[in-house]
PDB file of N, CA and C in Angstrom:
ATOM      1  N   MET A 650      13.079  -6.378  12.474  1.00  0.00           N
ATOM      2  CA  MET A 650      13.126  -5.016  11.977  1.00  0.00           C
ATOM      3  C   MET A 650      14.317  -4.854  11.027  1.00  0.00           C
ATOM      4  N   ILE A 651      14.473  -3.658  10.529  1.00  0.00           N
ATOM      5  CA  ILE A 651      15.548  -3.390   9.591  1.00  0.00           C
ATOM      6  C   ILE A 651      16.878  -3.449  10.330  1.00  0.00           C
ATOM      7  N   SER A 652      17.805  -4.173   9.738  1.00  0.00           N
ATOM      8  CA  SER A 652      19.091  -4.332  10.408  1.00  0.00           C
ATOM      9  C   SER A 652      19.838  -3.013  10.436  1.00  0.00           C
ATOM     10  N   SER A 653      20.735  -2.890  11.377  1.00  0.00           N
ATOM     11  CA  SER A 653      21.464  -1.631  11.541  1.00  0.00           C
ATOM     12  C   SER A 653      22.402  -1.365  10.370  1.00  0.00           C
ATOM     13  N   ARG A 654      22.804  -2.409   9.652  1.00  0.00           N
ATOM     14  CA  ARG A 654      23.709  -2.183   8.527  1.00  0.00           C
ATOM     15  C   ARG A 654      22.961  -1.952   7.226  1.00  0.00           C
ATOM     16  N   SER A 655      21.650  -2.075   7.240  1.00  0.00           N
ATOM     17  CA  SER A 655      20.844  -1.836   6.062  1.00  0.00           C
ATOM     18  C   SER A 655      20.783  -0.343   5.769  1.00  0.00           C
ATOM     19  N   ARG A 656      20.749  -0.015   4.483  1.00  0.00           N
ATOM     20  CA  ARG A 656      20.638   1.385   4.092  1.00  0.00           C
ATOM     21  C   ARG A 656      19.190   1.786   3.869  1.00  0.00           C
ATOM     22  N   LEU A 657      18.253   0.885   4.168  1.00  0.00           N
ATOM     23  CA  LEU A 657      16.841   1.212   4.018  1.00  0.00           C
ATOM     24  C   LEU A 657      16.469   2.294   5.025  1.00  0.00           C
ATOM     25  N   PRO A 658      15.548   3.186   4.638  1.00  0.00           N
ATOM     26  CA  PRO A 658      15.124   4.220   5.584  1.00  0.00           C
ATOM     27  C   PRO A 658      14.489   3.584   6.811  1.00  0.00           C
ATOM     28  N   ARG A 659      14.773   4.154   7.948  1.00  0.00           N
ATOM     29  CA  ARG A 659      14.151   3.664   9.170  1.00  0.00           C
ATOM     30  C   ARG A 659      12.680   4.027   9.112  1.00  0.00           C
ATOM     31  N   HIS A 660      11.843   3.114   9.558  1.00  0.00           N
ATOM     32  CA  HIS A 660      10.416   3.398   9.547  1.00  0.00           C
ATOM     33  C   HIS A 660      10.041   4.192  10.783  1.00  0.00           C
ATOM     34  N   ASP A 661       8.936   4.856  10.684  1.00  0.00           N
ATOM     35  CA  ASP A 661       8.398   5.587  11.814  1.00  0.00           C
ATOM     36  C   ASP A 661       6.892   5.616  11.682  1.00  0.00           C
ATOM     37  N   ASP A 662       6.244   6.349  12.556  1.00  0.00           N
ATOM     38  CA  ASP A 662       4.783   6.345  12.600  1.00  0.00           C
ATOM     39  C   ASP A 662       4.142   6.952  11.361  1.00  0.00           C
ATOM     40  N   GLU A 663       4.895   7.729  10.598  1.00  0.00           N
ATOM     41  CA  GLU A 663       4.287   8.369   9.441  1.00  0.00           C
ATOM     42  C   GLU A 663       4.173   7.429   8.245  1.00  0.00           C
ATOM     43  N   LEU A 664       4.798   6.275   8.292  1.00  0.00           N
ATOM     44  CA  LEU A 664       4.717   5.335   7.181  1.00  0.00           C
ATOM     45  C   LEU A 664       3.578   4.342   7.385  1.00  0.00           C
ATOM     46  N   PRO A 665       2.894   4.003   6.291  1.00  0.00           N
ATOM     47  CA  PRO A 665       1.845   2.995   6.401  1.00  0.00           C
ATOM     48  C   PRO A 665       2.420   1.648   6.844  1.00  0.00           C
ATOM     49  N   ASN A 666       1.603   0.867   7.514  1.00  0.00           N
ATOM     50  CA  ASN A 666       2.045  -0.443   8.002  1.00  0.00           C
ATOM     51  C   ASN A 666       2.559  -1.334   6.874  1.00  0.00           C
ATOM     52  N   GLU A 667       1.973  -1.202   5.688  1.00  0.00           N
ATOM     53  CA  GLU A 667       2.410  -2.018   4.553  1.00  0.00           C
ATOM     54  C   GLU A 667       3.856  -1.722   4.177  1.00  0.00           C
ATOM     55  N   LEU A 668       4.248  -0.457   4.237  1.00  0.00           N
ATOM     56  CA  LEU A 668       5.635  -0.110   3.921  1.00  0.00           C
ATOM     57  C   LEU A 668       6.587  -0.583   5.011  1.00  0.00           C
ATOM     58  N   VAL A 669       6.149  -0.523   6.237  1.00  0.00           N
ATOM     59  CA  VAL A 669       6.975  -1.010   7.343  1.00  0.00           C
ATOM     60  C   VAL A 669       7.189  -2.511   7.178  1.00  0.00           C
ATOM     61  N   GLU A 670       6.122  -3.214   6.825  1.00  0.00           N
ATOM     62  CA  GLU A 670       6.233  -4.662   6.611  1.00  0.00           C
ATOM     63  C   GLU A 670       7.145  -4.961   5.416  1.00  0.00           C
ATOM     64  N   LEU A 671       7.013  -4.189   4.351  1.00  0.00           N
ATOM     65  CA  LEU A 671       7.882  -4.376   3.187  1.00  0.00           C
ATOM     66  C   LEU A 671       9.340  -4.149   3.563  1.00  0.00           C
ATOM     67  N   ALA A 672       9.621  -3.134   4.355  1.00  0.00           N
ATOM     68  CA  ALA A 672      10.997  -2.872   4.791  1.00  0.00           C
ATOM     69  C   ALA A 672      11.533  -4.045   5.603  1.00  0.00           C
ATOM     70  N   ARG A 673      10.675  -4.587   6.451  1.00  0.00           N
ATOM     71  CA  ARG A 673      11.091  -5.739   7.253  1.00  0.00           C
ATOM     72  C   ARG A 673      11.421  -6.933   6.351  1.00  0.00           C
ATOM     73  N   ARG A 674      10.599  -7.147   5.350  1.00  0.00           N
ATOM     74  CA  ARG A 674      10.838  -8.277   4.437  1.00  0.00           C
ATOM     75  C   ARG A 674      12.073  -8.054   3.571  1.00  0.00           C
ATOM     76  N   ILE A 675      12.285  -6.832   3.140  1.00  0.00           N
ATOM     77  CA  ILE A 675      13.484  -6.532   2.355  1.00  0.00           C
ATOM     78  C   ILE A 675      14.724  -6.756   3.204  1.00  0.00           C
ATOM     79  N   ALA A 676      14.665  -6.347   4.467  1.00  0.00           N
ATOM     80  CA  ALA A 676      15.810  -6.517   5.368  1.00  0.00           C
ATOM     81  C   ALA A 676      16.113  -7.996   5.617  1.00  0.00           C
ATOM     82  N   ALA A 677      15.105  -8.851   5.461  1.00  0.00           N
ATOM     83  CA  ALA A 677      15.307 -10.287   5.679  1.00  0.00           C
ATOM     84  C   ALA A 677      15.890 -10.980   4.446  1.00  0.00           C
ATOM     85  N   LEU A 678      15.939 -10.290   3.330  1.00  0.00           N
ATOM     86  CA  LEU A 678      16.482 -10.880   2.102  1.00  0.00           C
ATOM     87  C   LEU A 678      18.003 -10.933   2.155  1.00  0.00           C
ATOM     88  N   PRO A 679      18.595 -11.765   1.315  1.00  0.00           N
ATOM     89  CA  PRO A 679      20.063 -11.765   1.210  1.00  0.00           C
ATOM     90  C   PRO A 679      20.551 -10.383   0.748  1.00  0.00           C
ATOM     91  N   PRO A 680      21.743 -10.008   1.163  1.00  0.00           N
ATOM     92  CA  PRO A 680      22.269  -8.657   0.871  1.00  0.00           C
ATOM     93  C   PRO A 680      22.228  -8.259  -0.603  1.00  0.00           C
ATOM     94  N   GLU A 681      22.480  -9.197  -1.517  1.00  0.00           N
ATOM     95  CA  GLU A 681      22.490  -8.825  -2.938  1.00  0.00           C
ATOM     96  C   GLU A 681      21.090  -8.398  -3.415  1.00  0.00           C
ATOM     97  N   TYR A 682      20.040  -8.972  -2.840  1.00  0.00           N
ATOM     98  CA  TYR A 682      18.690  -8.564  -3.190  1.00  0.00           C
ATOM     99  C   TYR A 682      18.308  -7.260  -2.487  1.00  0.00           C
ATOM    100  N   GLN A 683      18.776  -7.096  -1.277  1.00  0.00           N
ATOM    101  CA  GLN A 683      18.501  -5.856  -0.540  1.00  0.00           C
ATOM    102  C   GLN A 683      19.033  -4.657  -1.316  1.00  0.00           C
ATOM    103  N   THR A 684      20.241  -4.789  -1.828  1.00  0.00           N
ATOM    104  CA  THR A 684      20.879  -3.698  -2.558  1.00  0.00           C
ATOM    105  C   THR A 684      20.040  -3.283  -3.759  1.00  0.00           C
ATOM    106  N   ASP A 685      19.475  -4.273  -4.461  1.00  0.00           N
ATOM    107  CA  ASP A 685      18.654  -3.964  -5.635  1.00  0.00           C
ATOM    108  C   ASP A 685      17.359  -3.246  -5.271  1.00  0.00           C
ATOM    109  N   LEU A 686      16.851  -3.489  -4.072  1.00  0.00           N
ATOM    110  CA  LEU A 686      15.545  -2.944  -3.676  1.00  0.00           C
ATOM    111  C   LEU A 686      15.629  -1.681  -2.834  1.00  0.00           C
ATOM    112  N   GLU A 687      16.803  -1.347  -2.319  1.00  0.00           N
ATOM    113  CA  GLU A 687      16.926  -0.198  -1.420  1.00  0.00           C
ATOM    114  C   GLU A 687      16.550   1.127  -2.080  1.00  0.00           C
ATOM    115  N   ASP A 688      17.056   1.385  -3.275  1.00  0.00           N
ATOM    116  CA  ASP A 688      16.755   2.662  -3.932  1.00  0.00           C
ATOM    117  C   ASP A 688      15.278   2.804  -4.287  1.00  0.00           C
ATOM    118  N   PRO A 689      14.662   1.798  -4.932  1.00  0.00           N
ATOM    119  CA  PRO A 689      13.227   1.948  -5.218  1.00  0.00           C
ATOM    120  C   PRO A 689      12.394   2.096  -3.942  1.00  0.00           C
ATOM    121  N   PHE A 690      12.760   1.359  -2.895  1.00  0.00           N
ATOM    122  CA  PHE A 690      12.018   1.470  -1.636  1.00  0.00           C
ATOM    123  C   PHE A 690      12.176   2.872  -1.051  1.00  0.00           C
ATOM    124  N   SER A 691      13.380   3.403  -1.080  1.00  0.00           N
ATOM    125  CA  SER A 691      13.618   4.756  -0.567  1.00  0.00           C
ATOM    126  C   SER A 691      12.813   5.786  -1.347  1.00  0.00           C
ATOM    127  N   GLN A 692      12.698   5.605  -2.648  1.00  0.00           N
ATOM    128  CA  GLN A 692      11.909   6.526  -3.470  1.00  0.00           C
ATOM    129  C   GLN A 692      10.427   6.469  -3.098  1.00  0.00           C
ATOM    130  N   VAL A 693       9.928   5.267  -2.837  1.00  0.00           N
ATOM    131  CA  VAL A 693       8.527   5.123  -2.434  1.00  0.00           C
ATOM    132  C   VAL A 693       8.307   5.789  -1.078  1.00  0.00           C
ATOM    133  N   VAL A 694       9.224   5.595  -0.146  1.00  0.00           N
ATOM    134  CA  VAL A 694       9.103   6.204   1.183  1.00  0.00           C
ATOM    135  C   VAL A 694       9.101   7.725   1.060  1.00  0.00           C
ATOM    136  N   GLU A 695       9.990   8.273   0.259  1.00  0.00           N
ATOM    137  CA  GLU A 695      10.028   9.730   0.082  1.00  0.00           C
ATOM    138  C   GLU A 695       8.747  10.236  -0.565  1.00  0.00           C
ATOM    139  N   SER A 696       8.219   9.470  -1.518  1.00  0.00           N
ATOM    140  CA  SER A 696       6.969   9.846  -2.164  1.00  0.00           C
ATOM    141  C   SER A 696       5.822   9.878  -1.158  1.00  0.00           C
ATOM    142  N   VAL A 697       5.752   8.882  -0.281  1.00  0.00           N
ATOM    143  CA  VAL A 697       4.707   8.840   0.745  1.00  0.00           C
ATOM    144  C   VAL A 697       4.855  10.022   1.684  1.00  0.00           C
ATOM    145  N   ARG A 698       6.062  10.324   2.101  1.00  0.00           N
ATOM    146  CA  ARG A 698       6.285  11.458   3.003  1.00  0.00           C
ATOM    147  C   ARG A 698       5.919  12.786   2.336  1.00  0.00           C
ATOM    148  N   ARG A 699       6.292  12.918   1.066  1.00  0.00           N
ATOM    149  CA  ARG A 699       5.988  14.146   0.329  1.00  0.00           C
ATOM    150  C   ARG A 699       4.471  14.320   0.199  1.00  0.00           C
ATOM    151  N   ARG A 700       3.773  13.238  -0.117  1.00  0.00           N
ATOM    152  CA  ARG A 700       2.315  13.306  -0.237  1.00  0.00           C
ATOM    153  C   ARG A 700       1.665  13.659   1.091  1.00  0.00           C
ATOM    154  N   ARG A 701       2.192  13.131   2.168  1.00  0.00           N
ATOM    155  CA  ARG A 701       1.640  13.473   3.488  1.00  0.00           C
ATOM    156  C   ARG A 701       1.847  14.951   3.799  1.00  0.00           C
ATOM    157  N   ARG A 702       3.042  15.474   3.458  1.00  0.00           N
ATOM    158  CA  ARG A 702       3.303  16.904   3.681  1.00  0.00           C
ATOM    159  C   ARG A 702       2.348  17.757   2.839  1.00  0.00           C
ATOM    160  N   ILE A 703       2.171  17.369   1.581  1.00  0.00           N
ATOM    161  CA  ILE A 703       1.277  18.112   0.694  1.00  0.00           C
ATOM    162  C   ILE A 703      -0.149  18.067   1.230  1.00  0.00           C
ATOM    163  N   LEU A 704      -0.584  16.911   1.682  1.00  0.00           N
ATOM    164  CA  LEU A 704      -1.927  16.781   2.246  1.00  0.00           C
ATOM    165  C   LEU A 704      -2.081  17.691   3.461  1.00  0.00           C
ATOM    166  N   GLY A 705      -1.071  17.762   4.298  1.00  0.00           N
ATOM    167  CA  GLY A 705      -1.116  18.645   5.459  1.00  0.00           C
ATOM    168  C   GLY A 705      -1.235  20.108   5.059  1.00  0.00           C
ATOM    169  N   VAL A 706      -0.488  20.506   4.036  1.00  0.00           N
ATOM    170  CA  VAL A 706      -0.549  21.889   3.549  1.00  0.00           C
ATOM    171  C   VAL A 706      -1.933  22.184   2.988  1.00  0.00           C
ATOM    172  N   VAL A 707      -2.486  21.243   2.229  1.00  0.00           N
ATOM    173  CA  VAL A 707      -3.822  21.436   1.653  1.00  0.00           C
ATOM    174  C   VAL A 707      -4.875  21.534   2.750  1.00  0.00           C
ATOM    175  N   GLN A 708      -4.783  20.671   3.753  1.00  0.00           N
ATOM    176  CA  GLN A 708      -5.745  20.720   4.854  1.00  0.00           C
ATOM    177  C   GLN A 708      -5.659  22.041   5.610  1.00  0.00           C
ATOM    178  N   GLU A 709      -4.444  22.511   5.827  1.00  0.00           N
ATOM    179  CA  GLU A 709      -4.263  23.796   6.508  1.00  0.00           C
ATOM    180  C   GLU A 709      -4.838  24.939   5.677  1.00  0.00           C
ATOM    181  N   ALA A 710      -4.615  24.893   4.356  1.00  0.00           N
ATOM    182  CA  ALA A 710      -5.145  25.930   3.474  1.00  0.00           C
ATOM    183  C   ALA A 710      -6.675  25.914   3.470  1.00  0.00           C
ATOM    184  N   LEU A 711      -7.264  24.712   3.483  1.00  0.00           N
ATOM    185  CA  LEU A 711      -8.719  24.615   3.524  1.00  0.00           C
ATOM    186  C   LEU A 711      -9.283  25.174   4.830  1.00  0.00           C
ATOM    187  N   SER A 712      -8.611  24.897   5.922  1.00  0.00           N
ATOM    188  CA  SER A 712      -9.047  25.438   7.210  1.00  0.00           C
ATOM    189  C   SER A 712      -8.997  26.961   7.191  1.00  0.00           C
ATOM    190  N   GLN A 713      -7.937  27.517   6.650  1.00  0.00           N
ATOM    191  CA  GLN A 713      -7.804  28.969   6.567  1.00  0.00           C
ATOM    192  C   GLN A 713      -8.872  29.542   5.648  1.00  0.00           C
ATOM    193  N   LEU A 714      -9.148  28.866   4.552  1.00  0.00           N
ATOM    194  CA  LEU A 714     -10.178  29.325   3.623  1.00  0.00           C
ATOM    195  C   LEU A 714     -11.552  29.334   4.301  1.00  0.00           C
ATOM    196  N   ARG A 715     -11.856  28.287   5.064  1.00  0.00           N
ATOM    197  CA  ARG A 715     -13.128  28.248   5.793  1.00  0.00           C
ATOM    198  C   ARG A 715     -13.245  29.426   6.764  1.00  0.00           C
ATOM    199  N   LEU A 716     -12.167  29.705   7.472  1.00  0.00           N
ATOM    200  CA  LEU A 716     -12.173  30.827   8.406  1.00  0.00           C
ATOM    201  C   LEU A 716     -12.352  32.151   7.666  1.00  0.00           C
ATOM    202  N   ASP A 717     -11.637  32.306   6.551  1.00  0.00           N
ATOM    203  CA  ASP A 717     -11.772  33.533   5.759  1.00  0.00           C
ATOM    204  C   ASP A 717     -13.202  33.712   5.261  1.00  0.00           C
ATOM    205  N   ILE A 718     -13.835  32.624   4.848  1.00  0.00           N
ATOM    206  CA  ILE A 718     -15.218  32.705   4.367  1.00  0.00           C
ATOM    207  C   ILE A 718     -16.148  33.132   5.499  1.00  0.00           C
ATOM    208  N   LYS A 719     -15.926  32.608   6.701  1.00  0.00           N
ATOM    209  CA  LYS A 719     -16.755  33.017   7.844  1.00  0.00           C
ATOM    210  C   LYS A 719     -16.625  34.515   8.100  1.00  0.00           C
ATOM    211  N   TYR A 720     -15.387  35.038   8.051  1.00  0.00           N
ATOM    212  CA  TYR A 720     -15.185  36.469   8.248  1.00  0.00           C
ATOM    213  C   TYR A 720     -15.863  37.280   7.141  1.00  0.00           C
ATOM    214  N   LEU A 721     -15.753  36.804   5.904  1.00  0.00           N
ATOM    215  CA  LEU A 721     -16.381  37.511   4.789  1.00  0.00           C
ATOM    216  C   LEU A 721     -17.898  37.504   4.910  1.00  0.00           C
ATOM    217  N   MET A 722     -18.462  36.384   5.340  1.00  0.00           N
ATOM    218  CA  MET A 722     -19.915  36.314   5.519  1.00  0.00           C
ATOM    219  C   MET A 722     -20.364  37.269   6.627  1.00  0.00           C
ATOM    220  N   PHE A 723     -19.590  37.329   7.707  1.00  0.00           N
ATOM    221  CA  PHE A 723     -19.904  38.259   8.786  1.00  0.00           C
ATOM    222  C   PHE A 723     -19.852  39.694   8.269  1.00  0.00           C
ATOM    223  N   ASP A 724     -18.787  40.005   7.512  1.00  0.00           N
ATOM    224  CA  ASP A 724     -18.629  41.349   6.971  1.00  0.00           C
ATOM    225  C   ASP A 724     -19.773  41.694   6.025  1.00  0.00           C
ATOM    226  N   LEU A 725     -20.187  40.746   5.210  1.00  0.00           N
ATOM    227  CA  LEU A 725     -21.298  40.967   4.299  1.00  0.00           C
ATOM    228  C   LEU A 725     -22.597  41.224   5.068  1.00  0.00           C
ATOM    229  N   ASP A 726     -22.836  40.432   6.098  1.00  0.00           N
ATOM    230  CA  ASP A 726     -24.040  40.636   6.916  1.00  0.00           C
ATOM    231  C   ASP A 726     -24.040  42.011   7.571  1.00  0.00           C
ATOM    232  N   MET A 727     -22.900  42.430   8.086  1.00  0.00           N
ATOM    233  CA  MET A 727     -22.810  43.744   8.724  1.00  0.00           C
ATOM    234  C   MET A 727     -23.018  44.861   7.692  1.00  0.00           C
ATOM    235  N   THR A 728     -22.459  44.681   6.525  1.00  0.00           N
ATOM    236  CA  THR A 728     -22.621  45.691   5.470  1.00  0.00           C
ATOM    237  C   THR A 728     -24.086  45.799   5.054  1.00  0.00           C
ATOM    238  N   LYS A 729     -24.759  44.664   4.912  1.00  0.00           N
ATOM    239  CA  LYS A 729     -26.187  44.685   4.573  1.00  0.00           C
ATOM    240  C   LYS A 729     -27.000  45.356   5.677  1.00  0.00           C
ATOM    241  N   ARG A 730     -26.661  45.054   6.923  1.00  0.00           N
ATOM    242  CA  ARG A 730     -27.368  45.660   8.051  1.00  0.00           C
ATOM    243  C   ARG A 730     -27.169  47.175   8.050  1.00  0.00           C
ATOM    244  N   GLU A 731     -25.944  47.635   7.822  1.00  0.00           N
ATOM    245  CA  GLU A 731     -25.665  49.068   7.763  1.00  0.00           C
ATOM    246  C   GLU A 731     -26.433  49.718   6.619  1.00  0.00           C
ATOM    247  N   ARG A 732     -26.456  49.049   5.460  1.00  0.00           N
ATOM    248  CA  ARG A 732     -27.189  49.589   4.313  1.00  0.00           C
ATOM    249  C   ARG A 732     -28.679  49.730   4.632  1.00  0.00           C
ATOM    250  N   ASP A 733     -29.239  48.663   5.245  1.00  0.00           N
ATOM    251  CA  ASP A 733     -30.654  48.692   5.589  1.00  0.00           C
ATOM    252  C   ASP A 733     -30.963  49.809   6.576  1.00  0.00           C
ATOM    253  N   GLU A 734     -30.068  50.008   7.541  1.00  0.00           N
ATOM    254  CA  GLU A 734     -30.262  51.080   8.525  1.00  0.00           C
ATOM    255  C   GLU A 734     -30.212  52.455   7.853  1.00  0.00           C
ATOM    256  N   LEU A 735     -29.288  52.635   6.915  1.00  0.00           N
ATOM    257  CA  LEU A 735     -29.196  53.924   6.210  1.00  0.00           C
ATOM    258  C   LEU A 735     -30.410  54.145   5.318  1.00  0.00           C
ATOM    259  N   LEU A 736     -30.894  53.091   4.706  1.00  0.00           N
ATOM    260  CA  LEU A 736     -32.094  53.240   3.853  1.00  0.00           C
ATOM    261  C   LEU A 736     -33.325  53.559   4.692  1.00  0.00           C
ATOM    262  N   ALA A 737     -33.356  53.057   5.912  1.00  0.00           N
ATOM    263  CA  ALA A 737     -34.497  53.295   6.798  1.00  0.00           C
ATOM    264  C   ALA A 737     -34.519  54.732   7.306  1.00  0.00           C
ATOM    265  N   GLU A 738     -33.386  55.399   7.322  1.00  0.00           N
ATOM    266  CA  GLU A 738     -33.314  56.783   7.838  1.00  0.00           C
ATOM    267  C   GLU A 738     -33.898  57.776   6.918  1.00  0.00           C
TER     268      GLU A 738
END
């Protein structure tokens, strides 16, 4: 795993296995190579995390939109029913 003195971000369950493996391989490199790769790797990790957060927000918004549409369809059906009842009177 990533050594304790490495400045690479610690991996967790939110990172793809490929990034975890890349971090492990970077940590196994000599220190001079690790230093060159730490910043680009950190940027990729942040990008993956940001995309996951954005995906979560989009999924939540879609769920809310689906619920709103169900309420609107119900309201439309009730309005049509009320109209039909008034026309029948």
